Amino acid sequence: MADFKDLFQSADWKTEKHVPAIEAAEKVKKGEFLSLKVSVGKEIPHPNTTAHHIRWIAVYFHPKDEKFPYEIGKFEFTAHGESAQGPDTSSIFTHPQVDLKFKTDKPGVILASSYCNI
């Protein structure tokens, strides 16, 4: 039986197309919002077809010295070329990238995960 942690691809986003890239400032002033850009396929493009695509990205903040992270957002990408005429028949596609802001008074680590449909 597989362990849940073994189901995650965890290589650097520059070498693994399923790992989200997180772009953010290194530091932010206390009380200010931190802007994030999270995407999949920044260096290695991920397919975006009805049969193979990124369905969602979830973003977390894990405060220093706390046991568990907080989910700060989950974003779905639901258009991948499908239509009533069948797979890959429309020209409507979403791209797995999201911009968001959050604030905290604590130091910590930003984490992200994504889900590929295959």
CSV table of N, CA and C in Angstrom, one decimal:
chain,number,residue,atom,x,y,z
A,1,MET,N,0.8,-1.2,0.0
A,1,MET,CA,0.0,0.0,0.0
A,1,MET,C,0.9,1.2,0.0
A,2,ALA,N,0.6,2.2,-0.8
A,2,ALA,CA,1.3,3.4,-0.9
A,2,ALA,C,1.1,4.3,0.2
A,3,ASP,N,2.1,5.0,0.6
A,3,ASP,CA,2.0,6.1,1.7
A,3,ASP,C,1.5,7.3,1.0
A,4,PHE,N,0.7,8.1,1.6
A,4,PHE,CA,0.1,9.3,1.0
A,4,PHE,C,1.2,10.3,0.6
A,5,LYS,N,2.3,10.4,1.3
A,5,LYS,CA,3.4,11.3,1.0
A,5,LYS,C,4.1,10.9,-0.3
A,6,ASP,N,4.0,9.6,-0.7
A,6,ASP,CA,4.7,9.1,-1.9
A,6,ASP,C,3.9,9.5,-3.1
A,7,LEU,N,2.7,10.0,-3.0
A,7,LEU,CA,1.9,10.4,-4.1
A,7,LEU,C,2.2,11.8,-4.7
A,8,PHE,N,3.0,12.6,-3.9
A,8,PHE,CA,3.4,13.9,-4.3
A,8,PHE,C,4.7,14.0,-5.1
A,9,GLN,N,4.7,14.7,-6.2
A,9,GLN,CA,6.0,15.0,-6.9
A,9,GLN,C,6.6,16.2,-6.2
A,10,SER,N,7.8,16.1,-5.8
A,10,SER,CA,8.4,17.1,-4.9
A,10,SER,C,9.7,17.7,-5.5
A,11,ALA,N,10.1,17.4,-6.7
A,11,ALA,CA,11.3,17.9,-7.3
A,11,ALA,C,11.2,19.4,-7.4
A,12,ASP,N,12.2,20.1,-7.7
A,12,ASP,CA,12.2,21.5,-8.0
A,12,ASP,C,11.3,21.8,-9.2
A,13,TRP,N,10.6,22.9,-9.2
A,13,TRP,CA,9.7,23.3,-10.3
A,13,TRP,C,10.4,23.5,-11.6
A,14,LYS,N,11.8,23.6,-11.6
A,14,LYS,CA,12.5,23.8,-12.8
A,14,LYS,C,12.7,22.5,-13.5
A,15,THR,N,12.6,21.3,-12.8
A,15,THR,CA,12.8,20.0,-13.4
A,15,THR,C,11.6,19.1,-13.4
A,16,GLU,N,10.5,19.5,-12.7
A,16,GLU,CA,9.3,18.7,-12.6
A,16,GLU,C,8.1,19.6,-13.0
A,17,LYS,N,7.4,19.2,-14.0
A,17,LYS,CA,6.3,20.0,-14.6
A,17,LYS,C,5.1,20.1,-13.7
A,18,HIS,N,4.9,19.2,-12.7
A,18,HIS,CA,3.8,19.2,-11.8
A,18,HIS,C,3.9,20.0,-10.6
A,19,VAL,N,5.1,20.5,-10.3
A,19,VAL,CA,5.4,21.2,-9.0
A,19,VAL,C,5.1,22.7,-9.2
A,20,PRO,N,4.2,23.3,-8.4
A,20,PRO,CA,4.0,24.7,-8.5
A,20,PRO,C,5.2,25.6,-8.2
A,21,ALA,N,5.3,26.6,-9.0
A,21,ALA,CA,6.4,27.6,-8.8
A,21,ALA,C,5.7,28.8,-8.0
A,22,ILE,N,6.4,29.2,-6.9
A,22,ILE,CA,5.8,30.3,-6.1
A,22,ILE,C,6.7,31.5,-6.2
A,23,GLU,N,6.2,32.6,-6.7
A,23,GLU,CA,6.9,33.8,-6.8
A,23,GLU,C,6.4,34.8,-5.8
A,24,ALA,N,7.3,35.3,-4.9
A,24,ALA,CA,6.9,36.3,-3.9
A,24,ALA,C,8.1,37.0,-3.4
A,25,ALA,N,7.9,38.2,-2.8
A,25,ALA,CA,9.0,38.9,-2.2
A,25,ALA,C,9.6,38.1,-1.1
A,26,GLU,N,10.9,38.3,-0.9
A,26,GLU,CA,11.6,37.6,0.2
A,26,GLU,C,11.1,38.1,1.6
A,27,LYS,N,10.8,39.4,1.7
A,27,LYS,CA,10.4,39.9,3.0
A,27,LYS,C,9.2,40.9,2.7
A,28,VAL,N,8.4,41.0,3.8
A,28,VAL,CA,7.3,41.9,3.7
A,28,VAL,C,7.2,42.6,5.1
A,29,LYS,N,6.8,43.9,5.1
A,29,LYS,CA,6.6,44.6,6.4
A,29,LYS,C,5.5,44.1,7.1
A,30,LYS,N,5.6,44.1,8.4
A,30,LYS,CA,4.5,43.6,9.3
A,30,LYS,C,3.2,44.4,9.1
A,31,GLY,N,2.1,43.6,8.9
A,31,GLY,CA,0.8,44.2,8.7
A,31,GLY,C,0.5,44.5,7.2
A,32,GLU,N,1.5,44.3,6.3
A,32,GLU,CA,1.2,44.5,4.9
A,32,GLU,C,0.9,43.1,4.2
A,33,PHE,N,0.1,43.2,3.1
A,33,PHE,CA,-0.2,42.1,2.3
A,33,PHE,C,1.0,41.6,1.5
A,34,LEU,N,1.2,40.3,1.4
A,34,LEU,CA,2.2,39.8,0.5
A,34,LEU,C,1.6,39.3,-0.8
A,35,SER,N,2.1,39.7,-1.9
A,35,SER,CA,1.6,39.3,-3.2
A,35,SER,C,2.3,38.0,-3.6
A,36,LEU,N,1.5,37.1,-4.1
A,36,LEU,CA,2.1,35.8,-4.6
A,36,LEU,C,1.6,35.5,-6.0
A,37,LYS,N,2.5,34.9,-6.8
A,37,LYS,CA,2.1,34.3,-8.1
A,37,LYS,C,2.4,32.9,-8.0
A,38,VAL,N,1.5,32.0,-8.2
A,38,VAL,CA,1.7,30.6,-8.1
A,38,VAL,C,1.2,30.0,-9.5
A,39,SER,N,2.1,29.2,-10.1
A,39,SER,CA,1.8,28.6,-11.4
A,39,SER,C,2.4,27.2,-11.5
A,40,VAL,N,1.9,26.5,-12.5
A,40,VAL,CA,2.4,25.2,-12.8
A,40,VAL,C,2.9,25.3,-14.3
A,41,GLY,N,4.1,24.8,-14.6
A,41,GLY,CA,4.6,24.8,-16.0
A,41,GLY,C,5.4,26.0,-16.3
A,42,LYS,N,6.0,26.7,-15.3
A,42,LYS,CA,6.8,27.9,-15.6
A,42,LYS,C,8.0,27.6,-16.4
A,43,GLU,N,8.7,26.6,-16.1
A,43,GLU,CA,9.9,26.2,-16.9
A,43,GLU,C,9.7,25.1,-17.9
A,44,ILE,N,8.9,24.1,-17.4
A,44,ILE,CA,8.5,23.0,-18.3
A,44,ILE,C,7.0,23.0,-18.5
A,45,PRO,N,6.6,23.3,-19.7
A,45,PRO,CA,5.1,23.5,-19.9
A,45,PRO,C,4.4,22.2,-19.6
A,46,HIS,N,3.3,22.3,-18.9
A,46,HIS,CA,2.4,21.1,-18.6
A,46,HIS,C,1.3,21.1,-19.7
A,47,PRO,N,1.0,19.9,-20.2
A,47,PRO,CA,-0.1,19.8,-21.2
A,47,PRO,C,-1.4,20.4,-20.7
A,48,ASN,N,-2.2,21.0,-21.6
A,48,ASN,CA,-3.5,21.5,-21.2
A,48,ASN,C,-4.5,21.1,-22.2
A,49,THR,N,-4.9,19.8,-22.1
A,49,THR,CA,-5.9,19.2,-23.0
A,49,THR,C,-7.0,18.6,-22.1
A,50,THR,N,-8.0,18.2,-22.7
A,50,THR,CA,-9.1,17.6,-22.0
A,50,THR,C,-8.6,16.3,-21.3
A,51,ALA,N,-7.7,15.6,-21.9
A,51,ALA,CA,-7.2,14.3,-21.3
A,51,ALA,C,-6.1,14.5,-20.3
A,52,HIS,N,-5.4,15.6,-20.3
A,52,HIS,CA,-4.3,15.8,-19.5
A,52,HIS,C,-4.1,17.3,-19.1
A,53,HIS,N,-4.4,17.7,-17.9
A,53,HIS,CA,-4.4,19.1,-17.5
A,53,HIS,C,-4.2,19.2,-15.9
A,54,ILE,N,-3.9,20.4,-15.5
A,54,ILE,CA,-3.9,20.7,-14.1
A,54,ILE,C,-5.3,21.2,-13.7
A,55,ARG,N,-5.9,20.5,-12.7
A,55,ARG,CA,-7.3,20.8,-12.3
A,55,ARG,C,-7.3,21.9,-11.2
A,56,TRP,N,-6.3,21.9,-10.3
A,56,TRP,CA,-6.4,22.9,-9.2
A,56,TRP,C,-5.0,23.1,-8.6
A,57,ILE,N,-4.8,24.3,-8.0
A,57,ILE,CA,-3.7,24.6,-7.2
A,57,ILE,C,-4.2,25.0,-5.8
A,58,ALA,N,-3.5,24.5,-4.8
A,58,ALA,CA,-3.8,24.9,-3.4
A,58,ALA,C,-2.6,25.6,-2.8
A,59,VAL,N,-2.8,26.7,-2.0
A,59,VAL,CA,-1.7,27.4,-1.5
A,59,VAL,C,-1.8,27.4,0.1
A,60,TYR,N,-0.7,27.2,0.8
A,60,TYR,CA,-0.7,27.1,2.2
A,60,TYR,C,0.3,28.0,2.8
A,61,PHE,N,0.1,28.4,4.1
A,61,PHE,CA,1.2,29.1,4.9
A,61,PHE,C,1.4,28.3,6.1
A,62,HIS,N,2.7,27.9,6.3
A,62,HIS,CA,3.0,27.2,7.5
A,62,HIS,C,3.8,28.1,8.5
A,63,PRO,N,3.2,28.7,9.5
A,63,PRO,CA,3.9,29.6,10.4
A,63,PRO,C,5.0,28.8,11.2
A,64,LYS,N,6.1,29.5,11.4
A,64,LYS,CA,7.2,29.0,12.1
A,64,LYS,C,6.7,28.6,13.5
A,65,ASP,N,7.2,27.4,14.0
A,65,ASP,CA,6.9,26.9,15.3
A,65,ASP,C,5.4,26.5,15.5
A,66,GLU,N,4.7,26.3,14.4
A,66,GLU,CA,3.3,25.8,14.5
A,66,GLU,C,3.4,24.4,13.8
A,67,LYS,N,2.5,23.5,14.3
A,67,LYS,CA,2.5,22.1,13.8
A,67,LYS,C,1.9,22.0,12.4
A,68,PHE,N,0.8,22.8,12.2
A,68,PHE,CA,0.1,22.6,10.9
A,68,PHE,C,0.1,23.9,10.1
A,69,PRO,N,0.0,23.7,8.7
A,69,PRO,CA,-0.2,24.9,7.9
A,69,PRO,C,-1.6,25.3,7.8
A,70,TYR,N,-1.8,26.6,7.3
A,70,TYR,CA,-3.1,27.1,7.0
A,70,TYR,C,-3.3,27.1,5.5
A,71,GLU,N,-4.5,26.6,5.0
A,71,GLU,CA,-4.8,26.8,3.6
A,71,GLU,C,-5.2,28.2,3.4
A,72,ILE,N,-4.5,28.9,2.5
A,72,ILE,CA,-4.9,30.3,2.2
A,72,ILE,C,-5.7,30.5,0.9
A,73,GLY,N,-5.7,29.4,0.1
A,73,GLY,CA,-6.5,29.5,-1.1
A,73,GLY,C,-6.5,28.2,-1.9
A,74,LYS,N,-7.6,27.9,-2.6
A,74,LYS,CA,-7.6,26.8,-3.5
A,74,LYS,C,-8.3,27.3,-4.8
A,75,PHE,N,-7.6,27.0,-5.9
A,75,PHE,CA,-8.1,27.6,-7.2
A,75,PHE,C,-8.3,26.6,-8.2
A,76,GLU,N,-9.4,26.5,-8.8
A,76,GLU,CA,-9.8,25.5,-9.8
A,76,GLU,C,-9.6,26.1,-11.2
A,77,PHE,N,-9.2,25.2,-12.1
A,77,PHE,CA,-9.0,25.5,-13.5
A,77,PHE,C,-9.9,24.5,-14.3
A,78,THR,N,-11.0,24.9,-14.8
A,78,THR,CA,-12.0,24.0,-15.3
A,78,THR,C,-12.3,24.0,-16.8
A,79,ALA,N,-11.6,24.8,-17.5
A,79,ALA,CA,-11.8,24.8,-19.0
A,79,ALA,C,-10.5,24.3,-19.7
A,80,HIS,N,-10.6,23.1,-20.3
A,80,HIS,CA,-9.5,22.5,-20.9
A,80,HIS,C,-9.8,22.0,-22.3
A,81,GLY,N,-10.5,22.8,-23.1
A,81,GLY,CA,-10.8,22.4,-24.5
A,81,GLY,C,-12.0,21.5,-24.7
A,82,GLU,N,-12.7,21.1,-23.7
A,82,GLU,CA,-13.9,20.3,-23.9
A,82,GLU,C,-15.1,21.1,-24.2
A,83,SER,N,-16.0,20.5,-24.9
A,83,SER,CA,-17.3,21.1,-25.2
A,83,SER,C,-18.4,20.0,-25.4
A,84,ALA,N,-19.6,20.5,-25.7
A,84,ALA,CA,-20.7,19.5,-25.9
A,84,ALA,C,-20.4,18.6,-27.1
A,85,GLN,N,-19.5,19.1,-28.0
A,85,GLN,CA,-19.1,18.3,-29.2
A,85,GLN,C,-18.0,17.3,-28.9
A,86,GLY,N,-17.4,17.3,-27.7
A,86,GLY,CA,-16.5,16.3,-27.3
A,86,GLY,C,-15.2,16.9,-26.8
A,87,PRO,N,-14.2,16.0,-26.5
A,87,PRO,CA,-12.9,16.5,-26.0
A,87,PRO,C,-12.1,17.3,-27.0
A,88,ASP,N,-11.4,18.3,-26.5
A,88,ASP,CA,-10.5,19.1,-27.3
A,88,ASP,C,-11.2,19.7,-28.6
A,89,THR,N,-12.5,20.1,-28.4
A,89,THR,CA,-13.2,20.7,-29.5
A,89,THR,C,-13.5,22.2,-29.4
A,90,SER,N,-13.2,22.7,-28.2
A,90,SER,CA,-13.4,24.2,-28.0
A,90,SER,C,-12.1,24.9,-28.0
A,91,SER,N,-12.2,26.2,-28.0
A,91,SER,CA,-11.0,27.0,-27.9
A,91,SER,C,-10.9,27.7,-26.6
A,92,ILE,N,-11.6,27.2,-25.6
A,92,ILE,CA,-11.6,27.7,-24.2
A,92,ILE,C,-10.6,26.9,-23.3
A,93,PHE,N,-9.6,27.6,-22.8
A,93,PHE,CA,-8.6,26.9,-21.9
A,93,PHE,C,-8.3,27.9,-20.8
A,94,THR,N,-8.2,27.3,-19.6
A,94,THR,CA,-7.6,28.1,-18.5
A,94,THR,C,-6.1,27.7,-18.3
A,95,HIS,N,-5.4,28.6,-17.8
A,95,HIS,CA,-3.9,28.4,-17.5
A,95,HIS,C,-3.7,28.3,-16.0
A,96,PRO,N,-3.0,27.3,-15.6
A,96,PRO,CA,-2.8,27.1,-14.1
A,96,PRO,C,-1.9,28.1,-13.5
A,97,GLN,N,-2.4,29.3,-13.3
A,97,GLN,CA,-1.6,30.4,-12.7
A,97,GLN,C,-2.6,31.2,-11.9
A,98,VAL,N,-2.2,31.6,-10.7
A,98,VAL,CA,-3.1,32.5,-9.9
A,98,VAL,C,-2.2,33.5,-9.2
A,99,ASP,N,-2.8,34.7,-9.0
A,99,ASP,CA,-2.2,35.8,-8.2
A,99,ASP,C,-3.1,36.0,-7.0
A,100,LEU,N,-2.5,36.1,-5.8
A,100,LEU,CA,-3.2,36.3,-4.6
A,100,LEU,C,-2.4,37.1,-3.6
A,101,LYS,N,-3.1,37.6,-2.6
A,101,LYS,CA,-2.4,38.3,-1.5
A,101,LYS,C,-2.9,37.8,-0.2
A,102,PHE,N,-2.0,37.8,0.8
A,102,PHE,CA,-2.4,37.4,2.2
A,102,PHE,C,-1.5,38.2,3.1
A,103,LYS,N,-1.9,38.2,4.4
A,103,LYS,CA,-1.0,38.9,5.4
A,103,LYS,C,-1.0,38.0,6.6
A,104,THR,N,0.1,38.2,7.3
A,104,THR,CA,0.3,37.5,8.6
A,104,THR,C,1.4,38.3,9.4
A,105,ASP,N,1.4,38.2,10.7
A,105,ASP,CA,2.4,38.8,11.5
A,105,ASP,C,3.5,37.8,11.9
A,106,LYS,N,3.4,36.6,11.4
A,106,LYS,CA,4.3,35.5,11.8
A,106,LYS,C,5.2,35.2,10.6
A,107,PRO,N,6.5,34.8,10.9
A,107,PRO,CA,7.3,34.3,9.8
A,107,PRO,C,6.9,32.8,9.5
A,108,GLY,N,7.2,32.4,8.3
A,108,GLY,CA,6.9,31.0,8.0
A,108,GLY,C,7.2,30.7,6.5
A,109,VAL,N,6.6,29.6,6.1
A,109,VAL,CA,6.9,29.1,4.7
A,109,VAL,C,5.6,29.0,3.9
A,110,ILE,N,5.7,29.4,2.7
A,110,ILE,CA,4.6,29.3,1.7
A,110,ILE,C,4.8,28.0,1.0
A,111,LEU,N,3.7,27.2,0.9
A,111,LEU,CA,3.7,25.9,0.2
A,111,LEU,C,2.6,25.9,-0.8
A,112,ALA,N,2.7,25.1,-1.8
A,112,ALA,CA,1.7,24.9,-2.8
A,112,ALA,C,1.6,23.5,-3.3
A,113,SER,N,0.5,23.0,-3.7
A,113,SER,CA,0.3,21.7,-4.3
A,113,SER,C,-0.6,21.9,-5.5
A,114,SER,N,-0.5,21.0,-6.4
A,114,SER,CA,-1.4,21.0,-7.6
A,114,SER,C,-1.9,19.6,-7.9
A,115,TYR,N,-2.9,19.5,-8.7
A,115,TYR,CA,-3.5,18.2,-9.0
A,115,TYR,C,-3.6,18.1,-10.5
A,116,CYS,N,-2.9,17.1,-11.1
A,116,CYS,CA,-3.0,16.7,-12.5
A,116,CYS,C,-4.0,15.6,-12.6
A,117,ASN,N,-4.8,15.7,-13.6
A,117,ASN,CA,-6.0,14.8,-13.7
A,117,ASN,C,-5.6,13.3,-14.1
A,118,ILE,N,-4.3,13.1,-14.5
A,118,ILE,CA,-3.9,11.7,-14.7
A,118,ILE,C,-2.8,11.2,-13.8
